[in-house]
CSV table of N, CA and C in Angstrom, one decimal:
chain,number,residue,atom,x,y,z
E,48,MET,N,1.3,-0.7,-0.1
E,48,MET,CA,0.2,0.2,-0.1
E,48,MET,C,0.9,1.6,0.1
E,49,ALA,N,2.5,1.1,0.6
E,49,ALA,CA,3.5,1.9,0.3
E,49,ALA,C,3.3,2.8,-0.1
E,50,GLU,N,3.9,1.4,-1.6
E,50,GLU,CA,4.5,1.6,-2.9
E,50,GLU,C,3.0,2.6,-3.4
E,51,ALA,N,1.9,1.8,-3.9
E,51,ALA,CA,1.2,2.8,-4.7
E,51,ALA,C,1.3,4.0,-4.2
E,52,LEU,N,0.9,4.8,-2.7
E,52,LEU,CA,0.6,6.0,-1.9
E,52,LEU,C,1.8,6.5,-2.3
E,53,GLN,N,2.8,6.1,-2.9
E,53,GLN,CA,4.3,6.7,-2.7
E,53,GLN,C,4.4,7.2,-1.5
E,54,VAL,N,4.3,6.4,-0.3
E,54,VAL,CA,4.6,7.4,1.0
E,54,VAL,C,5.9,6.6,1.9
E,55,SER,N,6.1,6.3,2.6
E,55,SER,CA,7.3,5.7,3.5
E,55,SER,C,6.0,4.7,3.7
E,56,ILE,N,6.5,3.7,4.7
E,56,ILE,CA,5.4,2.4,5.6
E,56,ILE,C,6.0,3.4,6.6
E,57,ALA,N,6.4,4.2,7.3
E,57,ALA,CA,6.5,5.5,8.4
E,57,ALA,C,5.1,6.1,8.3
E,58,GLU,N,5.4,6.6,7.3
E,58,GLU,CA,4.3,8.0,7.3
E,58,GLU,C,2.8,6.8,7.2
E,59,LEU,N,2.9,5.9,6.7
E,59,LEU,CA,1.1,5.3,6.1
E,59,LEU,C,0.6,5.3,7.4
E,60,LEU,N,1.8,4.5,9.1
E,60,LEU,CA,1.8,4.1,10.2
E,60,LEU,C,1.0,5.3,10.6
E,61,THR,N,2.1,6.0,10.9
E,61,THR,CA,1.7,7.5,11.5
E,61,THR,C,0.3,8.1,11.3
E,62,GLY,N,-0.1,8.6,10.0
E,62,GLY,CA,-0.8,9.7,9.0
E,62,GLY,C,-0.2,10.7,9.1
E,63,ASP,N,1.5,11.2,9.7
E,63,ASP,CA,2.3,12.0,9.2
E,63,ASP,C,2.9,11.8,7.5
E,64,VAL,N,2.2,13.2,7.1
E,64,VAL,CA,2.8,13.1,5.3
E,64,VAL,C,4.6,14.0,5.8
E,65,VAL,N,5.6,13.7,5.1
E,65,VAL,CA,6.3,14.5,5.7
E,65,VAL,C,6.8,14.8,4.0
E,66,LYS,N,7.0,16.5,4.2
E,66,LYS,CA,6.9,17.1,2.3
E,66,LYS,C,8.7,17.5,2.6
E,67,ASN,N,9.3,17.3,1.6
E,67,ASN,CA,11.0,17.7,2.0
E,67,ASN,C,11.0,19.3,1.0
E,68,GLU,N,10.5,20.3,1.3
E,68,GLU,CA,10.5,22.0,1.0
E,68,GLU,C,12.2,22.0,0.2
E,69,ASN,N,13.1,21.1,0.5
E,69,ASN,CA,14.5,21.5,0.4
E,69,ASN,C,14.9,20.7,-0.7
E,70,ILE,N,14.7,21.2,-1.9
E,70,ILE,CA,15.1,20.9,-3.2
E,70,ILE,C,16.6,20.7,-3.7
E,71,SER,N,17.3,21.9,-2.8
E,71,SER,CA,19.0,21.3,-2.9
E,71,SER,C,19.4,21.7,-2.0
E,72,GLY,N,20.5,20.2,-1.2
E,72,GLY,CA,20.9,20.7,0.1
E,72,GLY,C,22.1,21.4,0.5
E,73,ASN,N,22.6,22.1,1.3
E,73,ASN,CA,24.3,22.2,1.6
E,73,ASN,C,24.7,21.8,2.3
E,74,MET,N,25.8,21.1,1.8
E,74,MET,CA,27.0,19.8,2.6
E,74,MET,C,26.9,20.5,3.9
E,75,LYS,N,27.0,22.4,4.6
E,75,LYS,CA,27.5,21.8,5.5
E,75,LYS,C,26.2,22.4,7.1
E,76,LYS,N,25.5,21.9,6.1
E,76,LYS,CA,23.9,21.5,6.6
E,76,LYS,C,23.3,20.0,7.3
E,77,MET,N,24.8,18.9,6.7
E,77,MET,CA,24.7,18.1,6.9
E,77,MET,C,24.2,17.5,8.7
E,78,SER,N,23.0,16.3,8.2
E,78,SER,CA,22.8,15.8,9.7
E,78,SER,C,22.7,14.1,9.5
E,79,PHE,N,23.5,13.5,10.9
E,79,PHE,CA,23.4,12.5,11.0
E,79,PHE,C,22.1,11.9,11.4
E,80,TYR,N,22.2,11.0,11.8
E,80,TYR,CA,20.9,9.9,12.4
E,80,TYR,C,21.9,8.7,12.7
E,81,VAL,N,21.6,8.0,14.0
E,81,VAL,CA,22.4,6.6,14.3
E,81,VAL,C,21.4,6.0,14.6
E,82,CYS,N,21.5,4.6,14.6
E,82,CYS,CA,20.3,3.5,14.7
E,82,CYS,C,20.9,3.2,16.3
E,83,PRO,N,19.9,3.2,17.3
E,83,PRO,CA,20.2,3.1,18.6
E,83,PRO,C,20.4,1.4,18.5
E,84,ILE,N,19.7,0.4,18.0
E,84,ILE,CA,20.0,-1.2,17.8
E,84,ILE,C,20.9,-1.6,17.0
E,85,CYS,N,20.9,-0.7,15.9
E,85,CYS,CA,22.3,-2.0,15.5
E,85,CYS,C,23.9,-0.7,14.7
E,86,ALA,N,23.0,0.8,15.2
E,86,ALA,CA,24.5,1.5,15.1
E,86,ALA,C,25.0,2.0,13.9
E,87,ASN,N,23.8,1.4,13.4
E,87,ASN,CA,23.6,2.2,11.1
E,87,ASN,C,23.8,3.7,11.4
E,88,VAL,N,24.5,4.0,10.2
E,88,VAL,CA,24.5,5.6,10.7
E,88,VAL,C,24.2,6.4,9.1
E,89,ILE,N,23.2,7.1,9.6
E,89,ILE,CA,22.8,7.9,8.1
E,89,ILE,C,23.5,9.3,7.9
E,90,GLN,N,23.6,9.4,7.1
E,90,GLN,CA,24.0,11.1,6.4
E,90,GLN,C,23.0,11.5,5.1
E,91,SER,N,23.1,12.6,5.6
E,91,SER,CA,21.4,13.3,5.0
E,91,SER,C,22.0,14.9,4.3
E,92,VAL,N,21.9,15.5,3.4
E,92,VAL,CA,22.4,16.7,3.5
E,92,VAL,C,20.5,17.4,3.5
E,93,GLY,N,19.4,17.0,3.5
E,93,GLY,CA,18.6,17.8,3.2
E,93,GLY,C,17.8,17.2,4.2
E,94,GLU,N,16.5,17.7,4.6
E,94,GLU,CA,15.7,16.9,5.5
E,94,GLU,C,14.8,15.6,4.9
E,95,GLY,N,14.4,15.3,6.7
E,95,GLY,CA,14.3,14.2,5.4
E,95,GLY,C,13.4,12.9,7.0
E,96,ALA,N,12.9,12.0,6.5
E,96,ALA,CA,12.4,11.2,8.0
E,96,ALA,C,13.2,9.7,7.9
E,97,PHE,N,13.8,9.5,9.0
E,97,PHE,CA,14.6,8.1,8.4
E,97,PHE,C,14.3,7.3,9.3
E,98,CYS,N,14.1,5.7,8.6
E,98,CYS,CA,13.8,4.7,9.8
E,98,CYS,C,14.9,3.8,9.7
E,99,CYS,N,15.1,3.1,10.5
E,99,CYS,CA,15.4,1.4,11.0
E,99,CYS,C,15.6,0.6,12.1
E,100,CYS,N,15.6,-0.4,11.7
E,100,CYS,CA,15.3,-1.8,12.7
E,100,CYS,C,13.7,-1.2,13.2
E,101,GLY,N,13.2,-0.7,12.2
E,101,GLY,CA,11.2,-0.3,13.2
E,101,GLY,C,11.0,0.5,13.1
E,102,ILE,N,11.9,1.6,13.8
E,102,ILE,CA,12.3,3.0,14.6
E,102,ILE,C,12.4,3.9,13.3
E,103,THR,N,11.6,5.3,13.5
E,103,THR,CA,12.4,6.7,12.9
E,103,THR,C,13.2,7.1,14.3
E,104,LEU,N,14.0,7.4,13.2
E,104,LEU,CA,15.5,7.8,13.9
E,104,LEU,C,15.3,8.9,14.3
E,105,PRO,N,15.9,9.9,15.1
E,105,PRO,CA,15.8,10.9,15.4
E,105,PRO,C,16.9,12.1,15.0
E,106,ARG,N,17.4,13.3,14.4
E,106,ARG,CA,18.9,13.7,14.0
E,106,ARG,C,19.1,14.2,14.6
E,107,LEU,N,20.6,14.0,15.1
E,107,LEU,CA,21.7,14.3,15.9
E,107,LEU,C,21.8,15.2,16.0
E,108,GLU,N,22.0,15.4,17.3
E,108,GLU,CA,22.0,17.0,18.1
E,108,GLU,C,23.4,17.2,18.6
E,109,GLU,N,24.0,18.4,18.2
E,109,GLU,CA,25.6,18.9,18.7
E,109,GLU,C,25.6,18.9,20.3
E,110,GLU,N,26.2,18.2,20.8
E,110,GLU,CA,26.6,18.3,22.1
E,110,GLU,C,27.4,19.5,22.9
E,111,GLU,N,26.9,20.4,23.8
E,111,GLU,CA,27.7,20.8,24.9
E,111,GLU,C,29.6,20.3,24.4
E,112,LYS,N,30.9,22.3,24.3
E,112,LYS,CA,32.0,20.8,24.3
E,112,LYS,C,32.5,21.2,25.1
E,113,ASP,N,32.7,19.3,25.1
E,113,ASP,CA,33.9,18.7,27.1
E,113,ASP,C,35.0,18.6,26.2
E,114,ASP,N,36.2,18.4,27.2
E,114,ASP,CA,37.4,18.2,26.8
E,114,ASP,C,37.5,16.3,26.4
E,115,ILE,N,36.6,15.9,26.7
E,115,ILE,CA,36.9,14.4,26.7
E,115,ILE,C,36.2,14.6,25.2
E,116,HIS,N,35.5,14.8,24.6
E,116,HIS,CA,35.2,14.4,23.5
E,116,HIS,C,35.5,15.9,22.1
E,117,MET,N,35.5,16.4,22.4
E,117,MET,CA,36.5,17.4,21.3
E,117,MET,C,37.0,16.9,20.6
E,118,PRO,N,37.3,16.8,18.8
E,118,PRO,CA,38.3,16.1,18.4
E,118,PRO,C,39.4,16.6,18.6
E,119,GLN,N,41.1,16.7,18.4
E,119,GLN,CA,41.9,17.0,18.0
E,119,GLN,C,42.6,16.9,16.9
E,120,VAL,N,42.3,18.5,15.9
E,120,VAL,CA,43.3,18.8,14.4
E,120,VAL,C,44.2,19.3,14.0
E,121,GLU,N,44.6,18.5,14.0
E,121,GLU,CA,46.3,18.7,13.4
E,121,GLU,C,46.8,18.6,12.1
E,122,VAL,N,47.4,20.2,11.0
E,122,VAL,CA,47.6,19.6,9.9
E,122,VAL,C,49.4,19.3,8.9
E,123,MET,N,49.2,18.1,8.5
E,123,MET,CA,49.5,17.0,8.4
E,123,MET,C,50.1,16.7,7.0
E,124,ASP,N,51.2,17.0,6.6
E,124,ASP,CA,51.4,16.5,4.7
E,124,ASP,C,50.0,17.3,3.9
E,125,GLY,N,49.4,18.4,4.4
E,125,GLY,CA,48.5,18.7,3.6
E,125,GLY,C,47.2,18.1,3.6
E,126,GLU,N,47.1,17.2,4.9
E,126,GLU,CA,46.1,16.5,5.4
E,126,GLU,C,45.4,17.1,7.2
E,127,PHE,N,43.8,16.8,7.2
E,127,PHE,CA,44.1,17.2,8.9
E,127,PHE,C,44.2,15.5,9.4
E,128,HIS,N,45.0,15.3,10.2
E,128,HIS,CA,44.9,14.4,11.2
E,128,HIS,C,44.0,14.6,12.0
E,129,VAL,N,42.9,14.0,12.5
E,129,VAL,CA,42.3,14.0,13.6
E,129,VAL,C,42.2,13.2,14.6
E,130,PHE,N,42.4,13.0,16.1
E,130,PHE,CA,41.7,12.1,16.7
E,130,PHE,C,41.8,12.9,17.8
E,131,LEU,N,41.7,11.9,18.6
E,131,LEU,CA,40.8,12.0,20.2
E,131,LEU,C,41.6,11.1,21.5
E,132,GLU,N,41.6,11.2,22.2
E,132,GLU,CA,42.3,10.6,23.7
E,132,GLU,C,40.9,9.9,24.6
E,133,HIS,N,40.5,8.6,23.8
E,133,HIS,CA,39.1,8.2,24.5
E,133,HIS,C,38.8,7.0,24.5
E,134,GLU,N,38.3,6.5,25.4
E,134,GLU,CA,38.5,4.7,25.2
E,134,GLU,C,37.3,4.3,24.5
E,135,MET,N,37.9,3.4,23.9
E,135,MET,CA,37.6,2.9,22.9
E,135,MET,C,37.4,0.5,22.8
E,136,THR,N,35.9,0.7,24.0
E,136,THR,CA,36.1,-0.5,24.1
E,136,THR,C,34.4,-0.4,23.7
E,137,LYS,N,34.3,-1.9,24.2
E,137,LYS,CA,32.9,-2.3,23.0
E,137,LYS,C,31.6,-1.5,23.7
E,138,GLU,N,32.3,-1.7,25.0
E,138,GLU,CA,31.0,-0.2,25.9
E,138,GLU,C,30.6,0.8,25.3
E,139,HIS,N,31.9,1.5,25.6
E,139,HIS,CA,32.5,3.0,24.6
E,139,HIS,C,32.8,3.4,24.0
E,140,TYR,N,32.7,3.8,23.2
E,140,TYR,CA,33.9,4.4,22.3
E,140,TYR,C,33.0,5.4,21.0
E,141,ILE,N,34.3,6.0,20.2
E,141,ILE,CA,34.0,7.0,19.1
E,141,ILE,C,33.8,5.9,17.7
E,142,SER,N,32.2,6.2,17.2
E,142,SER,CA,31.8,5.7,16.2
E,142,SER,C,31.7,6.4,15.3
E,143,PHE,N,32.3,7.5,14.9
E,143,PHE,CA,32.6,8.2,13.9
E,143,PHE,C,33.2,9.4,13.4
E,144,PHE,N,33.8,9.7,12.6
E,144,PHE,CA,34.7,11.4,12.4
E,144,PHE,C,33.9,11.2,10.8
E,145,ALA,N,33.7,12.4,10.4
E,145,ALA,CA,33.4,13.2,9.1
E,145,ALA,C,33.6,14.9,9.3
E,146,TYR,N,33.7,15.2,8.2
E,146,TYR,CA,34.6,16.1,7.8
E,146,TYR,C,33.6,16.6,6.9
E,147,VAL,N,33.4,17.8,7.3
E,147,VAL,CA,31.8,18.5,5.8
E,147,VAL,C,32.5,19.9,5.6
E,148,THR,N,32.7,20.2,4.4
E,148,THR,CA,32.7,21.7,3.7
E,148,THR,C,31.3,21.9,3.4
E,149,SER,N,31.4,23.0,2.4
E,149,SER,CA,30.2,23.5,2.0
E,149,SER,C,30.0,22.7,0.7
E,150,ASN,N,31.4,22.4,-0.3
E,150,ASN,CA,31.4,21.2,-1.1
E,150,ASN,C,31.4,19.9,-0.9
E,151,TYR,N,31.9,19.3,0.3
E,151,TYR,CA,32.3,18.3,0.7
E,151,TYR,C,32.3,17.6,1.5
E,152,ALA,N,32.2,15.9,1.7
E,152,ALA,CA,31.8,15.6,3.0
E,152,ALA,C,33.3,13.8,3.3
E,153,GLN,N,34.0,14.1,3.9
E,153,GLN,CA,34.4,12.6,4.4
E,153,GLN,C,33.9,12.1,5.4
E,154,PHE,N,34.0,10.8,5.7
E,154,PHE,CA,33.0,9.9,6.6
E,154,PHE,C,34.0,8.9,6.9
E,155,VAL,N,34.5,8.3,8.0
E,155,VAL,CA,35.8,7.3,8.4
E,155,VAL,C,34.5,7.0,9.8
E,156,LYS,N,34.2,5.7,9.3
E,156,LYS,CA,33.9,4.5,10.1
E,156,LYS,C,34.6,3.8,11.0
E,157,LEU,N,34.6,4.4,12.5
E,157,LEU,CA,35.6,3.8,13.9
E,157,LEU,C,35.3,2.5,14.9
E,158,TYR,N,35.6,1.8,15.1
E,158,TYR,CA,35.2,0.6,15.8
E,158,TYR,C,35.9,0.5,16.9
E,159,PRO,N,35.0,-0.7,17.8
E,159,PRO,CA,35.8,-0.7,19.4
E,159,PRO,C,37.1,-1.1,19.0
E,160,GLU,N,38.0,-1.3,20.1
E,160,GLU,CA,39.5,-1.7,20.3
E,160,GLU,C,40.7,-1.1,19.1
E,161,GLN,N,40.4,-0.3,18.2
E,161,GLN,CA,40.7,0.4,17.3
E,161,GLN,C,41.2,1.9,17.8
E,162,ASN,N,42.3,2.4,17.2
E,162,ASN,CA,42.1,4.2,17.6
E,162,ASN,C,41.0,5.3,16.8
E,163,ALA,N,41.0,5.7,17.7
E,163,ALA,CA,40.3,7.0,17.8
E,163,ALA,C,40.9,7.9,16.6
E,164,GLU,N,41.4,7.8,15.8
E,164,GLU,CA,41.9,8.7,14.9
E,164,GLU,C,42.1,8.7,13.5
E,165,CYS,N,42.3,9.7,12.7
E,165,CYS,CA,41.7,9.3,11.2
E,165,CYS,C,43.2,10.2,10.8
E,166,ARG,N,42.9,9.9,9.1
E,166,ARG,CA,43.4,11.4,8.2
E,166,ARG,C,42.3,11.8,7.1
E,167,PHE,N,42.0,12.6,7.3
E,167,PHE,CA,41.1,13.4,6.0
E,167,PHE,C,41.8,14.6,4.5
E,168,THR,N,41.5,14.5,3.6
E,168,THR,CA,42.2,15.4,2.9
E,168,THR,C,42.0,16.9,3.0
E,169,ARG,N,42.8,17.7,3.2
E,169,ARG,CA,42.1,18.6,3.2
E,169,ARG,C,41.4,19.6,2.5
E,170,ARG,N,40.7,20.2,1.9
E,170,ARG,CA,39.7,20.8,1.5
E,170,ARG,C,39.1,22.5,2.0
E,171,GLY,N,39.9,22.8,2.7
E,171,GLY,CA,39.3,24.2,2.6
E,171,GLY,C,38.2,24.3,4.3
E,172,HIS,N,37.3,25.2,4.3
E,172,HIS,CA,37.1,25.6,5.7
E,172,HIS,C,35.9,24.6,6.1
E,173,GLY,N,35.9,24.0,7.2
E,173,GLY,CA,34.9,23.1,7.2
E,173,GLY,C,34.7,22.8,8.7
E,174,ALA,N,34.1,21.8,9.1
E,174,ALA,CA,33.6,20.8,10.4
E,174,ALA,C,34.4,19.7,10.4
E,175,VAL,N,35.1,19.3,11.7
E,175,VAL,CA,35.1,18.3,12.1
E,175,VAL,C,34.4,17.4,13.4
E,176,TYR,N,33.5,16.5,12.7
E,176,TYR,CA,32.4,16.2,13.6
E,176,TYR,C,33.5,14.2,14.0
E,177,ALA,N,32.7,14.5,15.1
E,177,ALA,CA,33.1,13.0,16.2
E,177,ALA,C,31.6,12.7,17.1
E,178,TYR,N,31.5,11.3,16.6
E,178,TYR,CA,30.5,10.8,17.7
E,178,TYR,C,30.7,9.8,18.1
E,179,CYS,N,29.8,10.4,19.5
E,179,CYS,CA,30.6,9.0,20.6
E,179,CYS,C,29.2,8.6,21.0
E,180,ASN,N,29.3,6.9,21.4
E,180,ASN,CA,28.5,6.1,20.8
E,180,ASN,C,27.4,6.6,22.3
E,181,ARG,N,27.8,6.8,23.8
E,181,ARG,CA,27.4,7.0,24.6
E,181,ARG,C,26.4,8.6,24.7
E,182,HIS,N,27.7,9.1,24.3
E,182,HIS,CA,26.9,11.2,24.6
E,182,HIS,C,26.9,11.8,23.9
E,183,GLY,N,27.4,11.2,22.1
E,183,GLY,CA,26.3,12.1,21.3
E,183,GLY,C,27.6,12.5,20.1
E,184,LEU,N,26.8,13.7,19.3
E,184,LEU,CA,27.6,13.9,18.8
E,184,LEU,C,28.6,15.6,19.2
E,185,TYR,N,29.2,15.9,18.2
E,185,TYR,CA,30.4,16.9,18.8
E,185,TYR,C,31.4,17.2,17.2
E,186,LYS,N,31.2,19.0,17.6
E,186,LYS,CA,32.3,19.3,16.7
E,186,LYS,C,32.6,20.5,16.9
E,187,VAL,N,33.8,20.5,15.4
E,187,VAL,CA,35.3,21.1,15.7
E,187,VAL,C,35.1,22.4,14.7
E,188,LEU,N,35.6,23.8,14.4
E,188,LEU,CA,35.7,24.0,13.0
E,188,LEU,C,37.0,24.3,13.0
E,189,VAL,N,37.2,24.2,11.4
E,189,VAL,CA,39.0,23.6,11.2
E,189,VAL,C,39.3,24.8,10.0
């Protein structure tokens, strides 16, 4: 029925139709969504309604800055070296880093028991994001 009506199953079940007014997204306004069940990560340039594992995902909101979760960025050989001194256990870890400019995005998925670091090709001014599976999304301007 959802296919015939050209709506998502979530829209069909809730009765709320999502109309996307944003026909051309801006990369700097990128949003992130993370499934609390399977840890799937979704990136979106425009507004949207995203579901995973049967639940509607809320958009991640940027957390207040703190010393433990703010990504450190150094310029090395024309690249950004991004790192964090953060535990990387199966229960508590940095799940991803992302580097976003006005027209470009790079994403690195991290896993428990590896170092919380990566390198991004430098593409100008933008933002570096770090997502902690327990405490949320953090951003630093570069």
